[in-house]
XYZ file of C-alpha atoms in Angstrom:
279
model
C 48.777 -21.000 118.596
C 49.344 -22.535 122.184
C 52.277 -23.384 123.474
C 51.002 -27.146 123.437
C 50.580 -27.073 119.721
C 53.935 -25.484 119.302
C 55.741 -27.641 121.500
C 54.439 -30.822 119.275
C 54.594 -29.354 116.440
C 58.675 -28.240 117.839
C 58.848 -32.033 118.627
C 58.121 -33.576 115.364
C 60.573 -31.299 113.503
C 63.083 -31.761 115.777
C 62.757 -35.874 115.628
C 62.691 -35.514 112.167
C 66.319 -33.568 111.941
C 67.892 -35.459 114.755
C 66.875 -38.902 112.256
C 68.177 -37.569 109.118
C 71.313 -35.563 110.099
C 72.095 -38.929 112.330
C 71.877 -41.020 108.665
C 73.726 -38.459 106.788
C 76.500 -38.436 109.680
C 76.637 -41.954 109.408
C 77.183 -41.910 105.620
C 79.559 -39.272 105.567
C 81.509 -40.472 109.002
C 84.275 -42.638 107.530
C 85.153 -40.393 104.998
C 88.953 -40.278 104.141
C 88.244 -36.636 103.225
C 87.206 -35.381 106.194
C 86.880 -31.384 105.184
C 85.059 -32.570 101.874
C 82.747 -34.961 104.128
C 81.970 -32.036 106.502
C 80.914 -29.816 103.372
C 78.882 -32.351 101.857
C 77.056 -32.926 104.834
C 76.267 -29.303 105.650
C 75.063 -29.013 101.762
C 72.993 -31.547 101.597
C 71.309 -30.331 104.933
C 70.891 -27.109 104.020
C 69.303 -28.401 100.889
C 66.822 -30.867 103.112
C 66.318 -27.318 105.418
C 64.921 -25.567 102.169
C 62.867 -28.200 101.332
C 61.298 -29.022 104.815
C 59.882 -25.804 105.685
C 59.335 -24.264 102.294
C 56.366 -27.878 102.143
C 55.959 -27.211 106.149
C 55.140 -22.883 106.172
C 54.330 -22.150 102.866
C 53.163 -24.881 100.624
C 50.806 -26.946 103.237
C 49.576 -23.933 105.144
C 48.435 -21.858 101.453
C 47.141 -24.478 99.416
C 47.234 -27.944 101.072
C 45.058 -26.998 104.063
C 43.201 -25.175 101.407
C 42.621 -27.810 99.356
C 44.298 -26.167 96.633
C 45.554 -29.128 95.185
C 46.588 -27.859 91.809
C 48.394 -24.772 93.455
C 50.158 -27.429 95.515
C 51.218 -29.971 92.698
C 52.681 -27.122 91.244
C 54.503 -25.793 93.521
C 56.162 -28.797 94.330
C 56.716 -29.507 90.924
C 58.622 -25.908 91.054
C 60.361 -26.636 94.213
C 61.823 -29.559 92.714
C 62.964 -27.959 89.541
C 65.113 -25.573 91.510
C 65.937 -27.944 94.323
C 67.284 -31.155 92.497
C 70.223 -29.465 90.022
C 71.662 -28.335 93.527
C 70.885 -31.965 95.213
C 72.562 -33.288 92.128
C 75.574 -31.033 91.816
C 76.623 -31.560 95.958
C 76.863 -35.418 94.768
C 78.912 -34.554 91.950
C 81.332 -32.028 93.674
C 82.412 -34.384 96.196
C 82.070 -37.570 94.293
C 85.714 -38.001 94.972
C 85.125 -38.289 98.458
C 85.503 -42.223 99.752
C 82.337 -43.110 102.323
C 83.354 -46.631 103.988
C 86.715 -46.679 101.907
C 84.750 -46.664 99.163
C 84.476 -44.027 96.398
C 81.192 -42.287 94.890
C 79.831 -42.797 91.833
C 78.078 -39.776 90.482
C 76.075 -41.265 87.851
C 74.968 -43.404 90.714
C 72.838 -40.100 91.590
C 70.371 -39.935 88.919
C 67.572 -37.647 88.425
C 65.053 -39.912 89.730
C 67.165 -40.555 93.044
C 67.588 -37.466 93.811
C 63.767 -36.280 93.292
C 62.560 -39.281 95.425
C 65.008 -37.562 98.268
C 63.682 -34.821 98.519
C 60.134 -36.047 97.732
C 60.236 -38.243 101.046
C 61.493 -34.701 102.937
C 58.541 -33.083 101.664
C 56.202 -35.365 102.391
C 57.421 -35.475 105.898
C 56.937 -31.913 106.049
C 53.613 -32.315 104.695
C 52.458 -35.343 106.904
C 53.858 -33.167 109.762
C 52.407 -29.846 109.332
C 48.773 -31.979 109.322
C 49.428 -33.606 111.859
C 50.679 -30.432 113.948
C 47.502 -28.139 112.662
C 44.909 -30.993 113.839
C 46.896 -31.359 117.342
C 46.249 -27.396 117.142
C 42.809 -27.640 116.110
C 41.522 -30.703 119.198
C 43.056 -28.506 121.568
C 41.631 -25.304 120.564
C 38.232 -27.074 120.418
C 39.046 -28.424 123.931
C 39.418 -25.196 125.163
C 36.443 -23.546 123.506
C 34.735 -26.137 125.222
C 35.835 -25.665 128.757
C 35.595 -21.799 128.493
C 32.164 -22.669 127.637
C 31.753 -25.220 130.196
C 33.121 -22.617 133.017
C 30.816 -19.766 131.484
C 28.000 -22.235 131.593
C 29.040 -22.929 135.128
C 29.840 -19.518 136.237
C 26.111 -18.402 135.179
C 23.982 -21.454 136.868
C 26.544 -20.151 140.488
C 25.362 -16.564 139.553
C 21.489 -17.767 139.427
C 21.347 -18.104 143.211
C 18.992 -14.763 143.675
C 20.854 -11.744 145.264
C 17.395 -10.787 146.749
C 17.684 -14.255 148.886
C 20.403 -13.561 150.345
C 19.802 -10.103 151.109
C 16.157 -11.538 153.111
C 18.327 -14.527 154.967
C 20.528 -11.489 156.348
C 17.649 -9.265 157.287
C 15.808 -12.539 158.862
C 18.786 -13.427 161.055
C 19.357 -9.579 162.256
C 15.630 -9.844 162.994
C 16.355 -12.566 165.065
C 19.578 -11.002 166.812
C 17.188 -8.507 167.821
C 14.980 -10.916 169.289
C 17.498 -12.684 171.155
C 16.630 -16.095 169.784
C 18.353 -18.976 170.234
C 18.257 -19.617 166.786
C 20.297 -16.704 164.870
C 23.407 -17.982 165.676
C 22.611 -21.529 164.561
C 21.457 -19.616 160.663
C 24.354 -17.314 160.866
C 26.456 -20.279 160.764
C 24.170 -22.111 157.396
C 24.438 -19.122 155.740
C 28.330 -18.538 156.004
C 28.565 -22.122 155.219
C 26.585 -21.789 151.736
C 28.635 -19.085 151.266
C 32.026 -20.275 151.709
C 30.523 -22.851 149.701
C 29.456 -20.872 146.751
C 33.116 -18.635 147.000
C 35.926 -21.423 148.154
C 34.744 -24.835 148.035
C 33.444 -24.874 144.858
C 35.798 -23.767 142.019
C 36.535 -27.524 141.186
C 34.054 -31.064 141.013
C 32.354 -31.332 144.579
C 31.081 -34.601 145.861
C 27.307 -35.018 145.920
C 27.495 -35.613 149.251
C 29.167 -31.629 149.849
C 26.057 -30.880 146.771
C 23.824 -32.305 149.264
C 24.849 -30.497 151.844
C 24.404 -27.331 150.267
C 21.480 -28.080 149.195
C 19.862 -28.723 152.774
C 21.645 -25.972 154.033
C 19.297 -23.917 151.353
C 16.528 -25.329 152.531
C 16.794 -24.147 155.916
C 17.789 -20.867 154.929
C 14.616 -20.886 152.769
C 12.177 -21.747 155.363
C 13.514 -19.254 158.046
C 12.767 -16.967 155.432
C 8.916 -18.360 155.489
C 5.819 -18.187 158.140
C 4.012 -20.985 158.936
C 4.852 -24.504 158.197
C 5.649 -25.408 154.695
C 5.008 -28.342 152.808
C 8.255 -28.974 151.757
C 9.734 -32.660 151.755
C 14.016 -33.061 149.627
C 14.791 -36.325 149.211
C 18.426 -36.199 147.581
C 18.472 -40.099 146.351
C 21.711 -40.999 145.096
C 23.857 -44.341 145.063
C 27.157 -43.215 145.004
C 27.891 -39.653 147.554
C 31.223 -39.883 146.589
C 30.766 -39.192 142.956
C 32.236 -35.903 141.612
C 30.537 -33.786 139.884
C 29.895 -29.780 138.436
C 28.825 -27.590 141.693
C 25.901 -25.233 142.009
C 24.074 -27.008 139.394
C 21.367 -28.117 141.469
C 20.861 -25.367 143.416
C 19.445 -23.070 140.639
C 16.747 -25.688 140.079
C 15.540 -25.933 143.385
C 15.392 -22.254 143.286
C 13.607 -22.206 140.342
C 11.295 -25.485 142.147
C 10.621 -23.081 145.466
C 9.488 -20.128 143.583
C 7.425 -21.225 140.367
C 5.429 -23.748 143.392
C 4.210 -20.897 145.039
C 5.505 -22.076 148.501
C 4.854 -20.040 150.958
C 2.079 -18.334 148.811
C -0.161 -21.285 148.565
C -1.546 -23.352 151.299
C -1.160 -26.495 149.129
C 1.944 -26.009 147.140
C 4.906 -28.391 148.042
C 8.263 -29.686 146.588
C 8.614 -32.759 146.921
C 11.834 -34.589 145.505
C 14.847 -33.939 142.662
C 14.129 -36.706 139.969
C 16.811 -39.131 140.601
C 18.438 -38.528 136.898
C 19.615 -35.267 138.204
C 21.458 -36.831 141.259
C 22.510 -39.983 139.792
């Protein structure tokens, strides 16, 4: 269980308690017999304690969440039987005892009263226990899906080919050699996809920061090229501030540059991301 799903379910039986030792306080609070007041109220919540989680960790969890409806009915039916001579007798032991400055009447307890007491505790019990195991159940699903979500995530960032990075290195040492003007300028795109890929992206990115990235591939990719390609990005999007998953594009256009034979092909091209991708 998480602690989420144990601090609700904590919560409910705790509001539950605080409500029904306040009532029985309030009953028993006037008493003339104090000492007799204080035992019938620690009776009769022991009594309610029974009840509770006997319906909240054993009944519901075996044969109500089961659907073991028959098991349950009879169970309860058992609980009761052993449950309401002892409700009953705590009324009659202290029906002596004056609540308001008036006295108890113990034939005023009745069978019937006395079942419908503890019937409403265990349905409480019941209702809460549900309640608590479906809390426990949206937020295990929740998780499952984000641990999906962030495998999912953590594959498409994994996509980006080692081999192309490994060729943008040995191009820009190439040009090092050379002395060209330009190394320096791709050292500095390829550290910035890379603090990209390690730093930057862990949470939602803008599309403007995607699009960045994505030119920043681009170049990178065409250093890594002779000759001129035919290679056109348009990243068409209304709103760059829009958050979204990072590195998902990225893979694609991979995937775009190397099944279009770029490079390979005198009239292979890329031309554009459909817009449903950016937008």
């Amino acid at each position: 269980m998480t602690t989420a799903f144990k601090s609700f379910a904590v919560i409910l039986q705790l509001a539950f308690w605080f409500v029904l030792f306040s009532v029985i306080l309030f009953i028993s609070i006037y008493s003339a017999d104090v000492p007799a007041a204080l035992n019938r109220i620690v009776l009769l919540f022991i009594c309610h304690l029974i009840d509770f989680y006997i319906c909240y960790s054993v009944i519901t969890p075996l044969f109500i969440e089961k659907r073991k409806f028959e098991l349950a009915g009879a169970a309860l039916l058992l609980l009761f039987c052993l449950i309401t001579p002892v409700r009953i007798w705590i009324e009659h032991e202290f029906a002596s005892t004056r609540f308001f400055g008036l006295g108890t009447n113990p034939h005023h307890v009745t069978l019937g009263l006395a079942i419908l007491v503890e019937a409403a505790v265990a349905a409480f019990a019941i209702v809460a226990r549900l309640a608590a195991t479906n809390y426990g159940r949206i937020l295990k699903k929740d998780e499952e899906d984000r641990i999906k979500l962030q495998n999912q995530l953590s594959f498409l960032k994994a996509q980006m080919s080692p081999h192309f990075l490994l060729n943008t290195v040995n191009n820009i040492y190439t040009l090092s050699l050379s002395r060209s003007e330009q190394g320096p300028d791709y050292l500095f795109k390829l550290s910035s996809i890379l603090r990209y890929l390690l730093h930057e992206c862990n949470e939602c990115v803008t599309l403007k920061q995607e699009e960045t990235a994505l030119n920043t591939y681009v170049e990178l990719f065409k250093l890594q090229q002779k000759g001129k390609l035919n290679l056109k990005i348009e990243f068409d999007v209304q709103d760059e501030n829009r958050r979204v998953e990072p590195m998902i594009l990225i893979p694609l256009l991979e995937n775009a540059f190397k099944h279009s034979g770029l490079g390979l092909h005198e009239n292979a091209y890329v031309e554009r991301l459909p817009k449903w991708l950016t937008n």
